[in-house]
Amino acid sequence: MRRWTRRLGAIGGLGVVIGLAAIVTWSFAISWQPARRDYPFQGIAVGAAEAPIEWAVVRGGGADFAYLTATIGAEQRDPTFERSWSDVYAAGLRRGAVHVYSLCRLAADQANNFNTTVPRADDALPAAVEIDFHPDCAARPEPGVVADELVRFLTMVEAHTGKPMLLKISKRFEARYHLSAAIPRPIWSEGNFFPPDYAARPWRMWQASDMRRIDGAPTAVRWNVVAQ
């Protein structure tokens, strides 16, 4: 009986240790960011219609910029974008706009959606197009078609913004379509904690964490750094 009691006690102690280790690991993960000495310019990216953010608090917590999802496909617009666009500027943060690209819609229609939603601002960071597979679109066009349509989208948006766009390409999309080699634009890559190397060219911006928690944002944010 004593033997079993000791064993149960040891198991319980081990469980406590494992639980504490998990808590410490999680706490580290949600607060981690790359070192400032390596990446002086860091900031957040938030999706469409996310909960209200206190931008001045976010800036005080170390963010230098914010990328905001403005449009999705050919018709969807973030109803909070206009206000957030102004609030980010008022808080003293640099700002950039993101379009979520759809393989199921014409590039020209998507560009028109973005251009009529996002105002041209000389102080703005280069706009970005987020390219990934989405559950609401089963289309998988040939690589040449995807590249041609995306170039059409980029040409129209860049004529509006006056700056080359960033290509925010997911790893799985890049593996199938190799867009980073086909289209000469700055790359925005993704990879939690470890710098990604899946693109054909070095990334200009890195989404280093999609789970970071910071004051001023009620949910986890995507934390990004810019290459020096």
mmCIF file of C-alpha atoms in Angstrom:
data_model
loop_
_atom_site.group_PDB
_atom_site.id
_atom_site.type_symbol
_atom_site.label_atom_id
_atom_site.label_comp_id
_atom_site.label_asym_id
_atom_site.label_seq_id
_atom_site.Cartn_x
_atom_site.Cartn_y
_atom_site.Cartn_z
ATOM 1 C CA MET A 1 0.000 0.000 0.000
ATOM 2 C CA ARG A 2 2.795 2.386 0.886
ATOM 3 C CA ARG A 3 4.521 1.529 -2.382
ATOM 4 C CA TRP A 4 1.421 2.526 -4.357
ATOM 5 C CA THR A 5 1.051 5.683 -2.307
ATOM 6 C CA ARG A 6 4.628 6.640 -3.086
ATOM 7 C CA ARG A 7 4.114 5.871 -6.774
ATOM 8 C CA LEU A 8 0.923 7.916 -6.909
ATOM 9 C CA GLY A 9 2.700 10.737 -5.130
ATOM 10 C CA ALA A 10 5.568 10.618 -7.622
ATOM 11 C CA ILE A 11 3.123 10.604 -10.559
ATOM 12 C CA GLY A 12 1.259 13.531 -9.073
ATOM 13 C CA GLY A 13 4.495 15.442 -8.568
ATOM 14 C CA LEU A 14 5.532 14.749 -12.139
ATOM 15 C CA GLY A 15 2.158 16.014 -13.338
ATOM 16 C CA VAL A 16 2.651 19.252 -11.419
ATOM 17 C CA VAL A 17 6.124 19.711 -12.931
ATOM 18 C CA ILE A 18 4.800 19.080 -16.454
ATOM 19 C CA GLY A 19 1.915 21.459 -15.855
ATOM 20 C CA LEU A 20 4.217 24.196 -14.600
ATOM 21 C CA ALA A 21 6.564 23.671 -17.547
ATOM 22 C CA ALA A 22 3.629 24.002 -19.954
ATOM 23 C CA ILE A 23 2.533 27.247 -18.292
ATOM 24 C CA VAL A 24 6.054 28.684 -18.463
ATOM 25 C CA THR A 25 6.416 27.659 -22.108
ATOM 26 C CA TRP A 26 3.056 29.168 -23.052
ATOM 27 C CA SER A 27 3.810 32.392 -21.171
ATOM 28 C CA PHE A 28 7.105 32.683 -23.029
ATOM 29 C CA ALA A 29 5.474 31.958 -26.415
ATOM 30 C CA ILE A 30 2.752 34.602 -26.127
ATOM 31 C CA SER A 31 5.177 37.306 -24.998
ATOM 32 C CA TRP A 32 8.121 36.510 -27.294
ATOM 33 C CA GLN A 33 9.364 38.823 -30.004
ATOM 34 C CA PRO A 34 12.600 38.900 -32.026
ATOM 35 C CA ALA A 35 15.411 40.987 -30.554
ATOM 36 C CA ARG A 36 15.294 44.697 -31.312
ATOM 37 C CA ARG A 37 19.022 44.765 -31.996
ATOM 38 C CA ASP A 38 18.383 42.451 -34.952
ATOM 39 C CA TYR A 39 15.070 43.941 -36.093
ATOM 40 C CA PRO A 40 14.580 47.553 -34.939
ATOM 41 C CA PHE A 41 11.281 48.064 -36.844
ATOM 42 C CA GLN A 42 8.504 45.808 -35.483
ATOM 43 C CA GLY A 43 4.720 45.879 -35.478
ATOM 44 C CA ILE A 44 1.409 44.071 -35.713
ATOM 45 C CA ALA A 45 -1.017 42.870 -38.351
ATOM 46 C CA VAL A 46 -4.708 42.464 -37.583
ATOM 47 C CA GLY A 47 -7.505 40.844 -39.547
ATOM 48 C CA ALA A 48 -10.828 42.239 -40.663
ATOM 49 C CA ALA A 49 -13.402 43.216 -38.040
ATOM 50 C CA GLU A 50 -11.259 42.238 -35.067
ATOM 51 C CA ALA A 51 -12.199 43.549 -31.626
ATOM 52 C CA PRO A 52 -11.480 47.248 -30.957
ATOM 53 C CA ILE A 53 -7.812 47.975 -30.368
ATOM 54 C CA GLU A 54 -6.360 50.752 -28.214
ATOM 55 C CA TRP A 55 -3.733 51.927 -30.654
ATOM 56 C CA ALA A 56 -1.975 54.346 -28.325
ATOM 57 C CA VAL A 57 -1.512 51.504 -25.821
ATOM 58 C CA VAL A 58 -0.225 49.224 -28.575
ATOM 59 C CA ARG A 59 2.298 51.868 -29.588
ATOM 60 C CA GLY A 60 3.368 52.278 -25.979
ATOM 61 C CA GLY A 61 3.923 48.513 -25.842
ATOM 62 C CA GLY A 62 6.551 48.632 -28.584
ATOM 63 C CA ALA A 63 4.725 48.454 -31.919
ATOM 64 C CA ASP A 64 6.108 50.763 -34.603
ATOM 65 C CA PHE A 65 3.513 49.999 -37.276
ATOM 66 C CA ALA A 66 0.205 48.258 -37.934
ATOM 67 C CA TYR A 67 -1.029 46.454 -41.033
ATOM 68 C CA LEU A 68 -4.827 46.335 -41.323
ATOM 69 C CA THR A 69 -6.851 43.964 -43.485
ATOM 70 C CA ALA A 70 -8.974 46.242 -45.656
ATOM 71 C CA THR A 71 -10.547 44.004 -48.291
ATOM 72 C CA ILE A 72 -11.173 40.352 -49.103
ATOM 73 C CA GLY A 73 -11.796 39.141 -52.633
ATOM 74 C CA ALA A 74 -13.902 41.278 -54.951
ATOM 75 C CA GLU A 75 -16.683 42.386 -52.620
ATOM 76 C CA GLN A 76 -15.849 42.113 -48.922
ATOM 77 C CA ARG A 77 -14.630 45.155 -47.008
ATOM 78 C CA ASP A 78 -13.746 45.498 -43.349
ATOM 79 C CA PRO A 79 -16.418 47.840 -41.929
ATOM 80 C CA THR A 80 -13.968 49.017 -39.251
ATOM 81 C CA PHE A 81 -11.116 49.774 -41.652
ATOM 82 C CA GLU A 82 -11.793 53.469 -42.218
ATOM 83 C CA ARG A 83 -11.851 54.272 -38.523
ATOM 84 C CA SER A 84 -8.876 52.046 -37.708
ATOM 85 C CA TRP A 85 -6.888 53.607 -40.552
ATOM 86 C CA SER A 86 -7.388 57.041 -38.981
ATOM 87 C CA ASP A 87 -6.872 55.850 -35.402
ATOM 88 C CA VAL A 88 -3.554 54.155 -36.221
ATOM 89 C CA TYR A 89 -2.289 57.387 -37.743
ATOM 90 C CA ALA A 90 -3.523 59.447 -34.795
ATOM 91 C CA ALA A 91 -1.670 57.142 -32.384
ATOM 92 C CA GLY A 92 1.618 57.828 -34.154
ATOM 93 C CA LEU A 93 2.012 54.397 -35.733
ATOM 94 C CA ARG A 94 2.978 53.790 -39.352
ATOM 95 C CA ARG A 95 0.128 52.112 -41.222
ATOM 96 C CA GLY A 96 -0.306 49.725 -44.103
ATOM 97 C CA ALA A 97 -3.288 48.046 -45.770
ATOM 98 C CA VAL A 98 -3.749 44.378 -46.702
ATOM 99 C CA HIS A 99 -5.900 42.698 -49.348
ATOM 100 C CA VAL A 100 -6.776 39.016 -48.961
ATOM 101 C CA TYR A 101 -6.563 37.539 -52.455
ATOM 102 C CA SER A 102 -9.068 35.013 -53.800
ATOM 103 C CA LEU A 103 -8.380 32.493 -56.549
ATOM 104 C CA CYS A 104 -12.110 32.469 -57.268
ATOM 105 C CA ARG A 105 -12.470 36.100 -58.299
ATOM 106 C CA LEU A 106 -11.068 38.163 -61.163
ATOM 107 C CA ALA A 107 -7.987 40.169 -60.295
ATOM 108 C CA ALA A 108 -9.407 43.384 -61.762
ATOM 109 C CA ASP A 109 -12.517 43.156 -59.580
ATOM 110 C CA GLN A 110 -10.372 42.578 -56.505
ATOM 111 C CA ALA A 111 -8.133 45.528 -57.338
ATOM 112 C CA ASN A 112 -11.164 47.774 -57.758
ATOM 113 C CA ASN A 113 -12.424 46.644 -54.360
ATOM 114 C CA PHE A 114 -9.122 47.571 -52.725
ATOM 115 C CA ASN A 115 -8.642 50.841 -54.595
ATOM 116 C CA THR A 116 -12.095 52.130 -53.690
ATOM 117 C CA THR A 117 -11.638 51.197 -50.029
ATOM 118 C CA VAL A 118 -8.076 52.259 -49.229
ATOM 119 C CA PRO A 119 -7.188 55.917 -49.774
ATOM 120 C CA ARG A 120 -3.864 56.846 -51.293
ATOM 121 C CA ALA A 121 -1.604 58.176 -48.536
ATOM 122 C CA ASP A 122 1.998 59.176 -49.129
ATOM 123 C CA ASP A 123 2.870 58.355 -45.519
ATOM 124 C CA ALA A 124 1.496 54.816 -45.734
ATOM 125 C CA LEU A 125 3.655 51.721 -45.782
ATOM 126 C CA PRO A 126 3.540 49.652 -48.991
ATOM 127 C CA ALA A 127 0.252 47.778 -49.272
ATOM 128 C CA ALA A 128 0.317 43.982 -49.082
ATOM 129 C CA VAL A 129 -1.599 41.176 -50.757
ATOM 130 C CA GLU A 130 -2.133 38.065 -48.643
ATOM 131 C CA ILE A 131 -2.048 34.910 -50.746
ATOM 132 C CA ASP A 132 -3.178 31.549 -49.385
ATOM 133 C CA PHE A 133 -5.759 28.818 -49.918
ATOM 134 C CA HIS A 134 -9.130 29.519 -48.311
ATOM 135 C CA PRO A 135 -11.997 27.133 -47.500
ATOM 136 C CA ASP A 136 -14.542 29.203 -49.450
ATOM 137 C CA CYS A 137 -12.627 28.802 -52.739
ATOM 138 C CA ALA A 138 -11.828 25.398 -54.243
ATOM 139 C CA ALA A 139 -10.342 26.749 -57.490
ATOM 140 C CA ARG A 140 -6.750 25.773 -58.285
ATOM 141 C CA PRO A 141 -5.823 27.462 -61.586
ATOM 142 C CA GLU A 142 -2.648 26.682 -63.471
ATOM 143 C CA PRO A 143 0.469 28.505 -62.197
ATOM 144 C CA GLY A 144 0.701 30.711 -65.273
ATOM 145 C CA VAL A 145 -2.886 31.852 -64.860
ATOM 146 C CA VAL A 146 -2.366 32.641 -61.179
ATOM 147 C CA ALA A 147 0.796 34.640 -61.907
ATOM 148 C CA ASP A 148 -0.796 36.586 -64.768
ATOM 149 C CA GLU A 149 -3.872 37.475 -62.724
ATOM 150 C CA LEU A 150 -1.800 38.476 -59.732
ATOM 151 C CA VAL A 151 0.390 40.734 -61.876
ATOM 152 C CA ARG A 152 -2.780 42.378 -63.177
ATOM 153 C CA PHE A 153 -3.937 42.955 -59.605
ATOM 154 C CA LEU A 154 -0.553 44.368 -58.566
ATOM 155 C CA THR A 155 -0.383 46.705 -61.553
ATOM 156 C CA MET A 156 -3.790 48.198 -60.805
ATOM 157 C CA VAL A 157 -3.228 48.620 -57.078
ATOM 158 C CA GLU A 158 0.293 50.002 -57.451
ATOM 159 C CA ALA A 159 -1.011 52.614 -59.900
ATOM 160 C CA HIS A 160 -3.339 53.710 -57.075
ATOM 161 C CA THR A 161 -0.914 53.557 -54.128
ATOM 162 C CA GLY A 162 2.240 54.610 -55.959
ATOM 163 C CA LYS A 163 4.375 51.931 -54.269
ATOM 164 C CA PRO A 164 5.321 48.277 -54.998
ATOM 165 C CA MET A 165 3.198 45.856 -52.996
ATOM 166 C CA LEU A 166 4.392 43.197 -50.570
ATOM 167 C CA LEU A 167 3.587 39.578 -51.390
ATOM 168 C CA LYS A 168 2.486 37.846 -48.184
ATOM 169 C CA ILE A 169 2.644 34.241 -49.358
ATOM 170 C CA SER A 170 1.887 31.237 -47.169
ATOM 171 C CA LYS A 171 4.294 28.317 -47.207
ATOM 172 C CA ARG A 172 1.747 25.915 -48.687
ATOM 173 C CA PHE A 173 0.800 28.334 -51.476
ATOM 174 C CA GLU A 174 4.432 28.983 -52.330
ATOM 175 C CA ALA A 175 5.099 25.222 -52.470
ATOM 176 C CA ARG A 176 2.468 24.838 -55.174
ATOM 177 C CA TYR A 177 2.782 28.057 -57.189
ATOM 178 C CA HIS A 178 6.349 29.379 -56.601
ATOM 179 C CA LEU A 179 5.206 32.975 -56.827
ATOM 180 C CA SER A 180 8.229 34.437 -55.066
ATOM 181 C CA ALA A 181 10.380 33.419 -58.029
ATOM 182 C CA ALA A 182 7.818 34.373 -60.664
ATOM 183 C CA ILE A 183 6.926 37.884 -59.468
ATOM 184 C CA PRO A 184 9.629 40.383 -58.453
ATOM 185 C CA ARG A 185 8.108 42.000 -55.376
ATOM 186 C CA PRO A 186 9.179 42.233 -51.706
ATOM 187 C CA ILE A 187 8.279 39.067 -49.802
ATOM 188 C CA TRP A 188 6.415 38.872 -46.495
ATOM 189 C CA SER A 189 6.967 35.356 -45.118
ATOM 190 C CA GLU A 190 5.423 33.524 -42.164
ATOM 191 C CA GLY A 191 6.948 31.297 -39.508
ATOM 192 C CA ASN A 192 6.484 31.221 -35.748
ATOM 193 C CA PHE A 193 9.718 31.845 -33.818
ATOM 194 C CA PHE A 194 12.144 30.759 -36.557
ATOM 195 C CA PRO A 195 12.992 32.881 -39.624
ATOM 196 C CA PRO A 196 11.379 31.224 -42.667
ATOM 197 C CA ASP A 197 13.318 30.235 -45.777
ATOM 198 C CA TYR A 198 10.629 28.787 -48.052
ATOM 199 C CA ALA A 199 10.581 31.676 -50.544
ATOM 200 C CA ALA A 200 12.911 31.860 -53.525
ATOM 201 C CA ARG A 201 14.190 35.258 -52.386
ATOM 202 C CA PRO A 202 15.026 36.664 -48.945
ATOM 203 C CA TRP A 203 12.014 38.041 -47.124
ATOM 204 C CA ARG A 204 11.565 41.745 -46.522
ATOM 205 C CA MET A 205 9.099 41.219 -43.674
ATOM 206 C CA TRP A 206 8.648 38.246 -41.369
ATOM 207 C CA GLN A 207 5.509 37.308 -39.442
ATOM 208 C CA ALA A 208 7.396 35.966 -36.438
ATOM 209 C CA SER A 209 4.417 35.037 -34.250
ATOM 210 C CA ASP A 210 0.682 34.650 -34.682
ATOM 211 C CA MET A 211 0.035 34.221 -30.945
ATOM 212 C CA ARG A 212 1.613 37.278 -29.309
ATOM 213 C CA ARG A 213 -0.424 39.019 -26.602
ATOM 214 C CA ILE A 214 0.111 42.726 -25.987
ATOM 215 C CA ASP A 215 -1.622 45.413 -23.987
ATOM 216 C CA GLY A 216 -4.246 47.283 -25.972
ATOM 217 C CA ALA A 217 -5.328 44.270 -28.064
ATOM 218 C CA PRO A 218 -7.997 41.963 -26.591
ATOM 219 C CA THR A 219 -6.898 38.963 -28.666
ATOM 220 C CA ALA A 220 -3.632 37.551 -29.967
ATOM 221 C CA VAL A 221 -1.971 39.574 -32.716
ATOM 222 C CA ARG A 222 0.365 38.674 -35.540
ATOM 223 C CA TRP A 223 3.758 40.163 -34.729
ATOM 224 C CA ASN A 224 6.017 41.153 -37.601
ATOM 225 C CA VAL A 225 9.542 42.432 -38.109
ATOM 226 C CA VAL A 226 11.234 44.160 -41.037
ATOM 227 C CA ALA A 227 14.621 43.048 -42.319
ATOM 228 C CA GLN A 228 17.419 45.593 -41.935
#
